[in-house]
């Protein structure tokens, strides 16, 4: 007899994406086993309005990279953006 199922804990991820408002970084909290699936599902999704988007939602056009919050982006563009502007989400 199996014991009670335990939910997989979530971890914080940061994603370098392109939206209708340009390139930006956003944060998500995902279950690690589902992170690749969630990353694929971002394209075409509407993200909530943020202060720098003039109150208008952002539409995800492209996902360059998603990594765990404590990891560094492998792309130089992602690293530069991370050091030049605050992360949203």
Coordinates of C-alpha atoms in Angstrom, one line a residue:
X1 CA 0.0 0.0 0.0
X2 CA 1.4 3.4 -1.0
X3 CA 1.7 6.3 1.3
X4 CA 0.0 9.7 0.7
X5 CA 1.1 11.5 -2.4
X6 CA 3.3 14.5 -1.8
X7 CA 3.3 17.4 -4.1
X8 CA 6.6 18.3 -5.8
X9 CA 7.9 21.5 -4.3
X10 CA 8.0 24.5 -6.5
X11 CA 11.3 26.3 -7.3
X12 CA 11.8 29.9 -8.6
X13 CA 12.9 30.3 -12.2
X14 CA 13.8 33.3 -14.2
X15 CA 13.2 33.5 -18.0
X16 CA 14.7 35.7 -20.6
X17 CA 11.8 36.4 -23.1
X18 CA 10.8 38.6 -26.0
X19 CA 7.4 40.2 -25.8
X20 CA 5.4 42.8 -27.8
X21 CA 7.1 45.3 -25.4
X22 CA 10.7 44.0 -26.1
X23 CA 13.1 41.8 -24.3
X24 CA 12.6 41.4 -20.6
X25 CA 13.1 39.0 -17.7
X26 CA 10.3 37.5 -15.7
X27 CA 10.1 35.2 -12.7
X28 CA 8.0 32.1 -12.3
X29 CA 7.5 29.4 -9.6
X30 CA 7.4 26.0 -11.2
X31 CA 7.8 22.3 -10.3
X32 CA 11.2 21.3 -11.6
X33 CA 9.9 18.2 -13.4
X34 CA 7.4 20.4 -15.4
X35 CA 9.7 23.4 -16.1
X36 CA 10.5 22.3 -19.7
X37 CA 6.8 21.9 -20.4
X38 CA 5.9 25.3 -18.8
X39 CA 8.7 27.0 -20.8
X40 CA 7.2 25.7 -24.1
X41 CA 3.7 26.8 -23.1
X42 CA 4.9 30.4 -22.6
X43 CA 5.0 31.3 -26.3
X44 CA 1.8 33.1 -27.3
X45 CA 0.7 33.5 -23.7
X46 CA -0.4 36.8 -22.3
X47 CA 1.4 38.0 -19.1
X48 CA -0.1 40.4 -16.6
X49 CA 0.4 44.1 -17.0
X50 CA 3.5 45.4 -15.2
X51 CA 4.5 48.9 -14.2
X52 CA 6.9 49.3 -17.2
X53 CA 4.3 48.1 -19.7
X54 CA 2.0 51.2 -19.3
X55 CA -0.7 49.0 -17.7
X56 CA -1.0 46.8 -20.8
X57 CA -0.4 43.1 -20.8
X58 CA 2.6 41.6 -22.5
X59 CA 2.3 38.8 -25.1
X60 CA 5.2 36.3 -25.1
X61 CA 6.7 36.0 -28.6
X62 CA 9.9 34.0 -27.9
X63 CA 11.5 32.3 -24.9
X64 CA 15.3 32.6 -25.1
X65 CA 16.1 30.8 -21.9
X66 CA 14.7 29.8 -18.5
X67 CA 17.0 28.9 -15.6
X68 CA 16.6 28.4 -11.8
X69 CA 16.7 31.7 -10.0
X70 CA 20.2 31.1 -8.5
X71 CA 21.7 30.0 -11.8
X72 CA 23.3 32.3 -14.4
X73 CA 21.9 32.7 -17.9
X74 CA 24.0 31.1 -20.6
X75 CA 23.3 33.8 -23.1
X76 CA 25.3 37.1 -22.8
X77 CA 22.1 39.0 -23.6
X78 CA 20.3 37.4 -20.7
X79 CA 23.2 38.2 -18.3
X80 CA 23.4 41.8 -19.5
X81 CA 19.7 42.3 -19.1
X82 CA 19.7 40.8 -15.6
X83 CA 22.3 43.2 -14.4
X84 CA 20.8 46.3 -16.1
X85 CA 17.1 46.1 -15.1
X86 CA 15.0 44.7 -12.2
X87 CA 13.3 41.4 -12.7
X88 CA 9.5 41.4 -13.2
X89 CA 6.9 38.9 -12.1

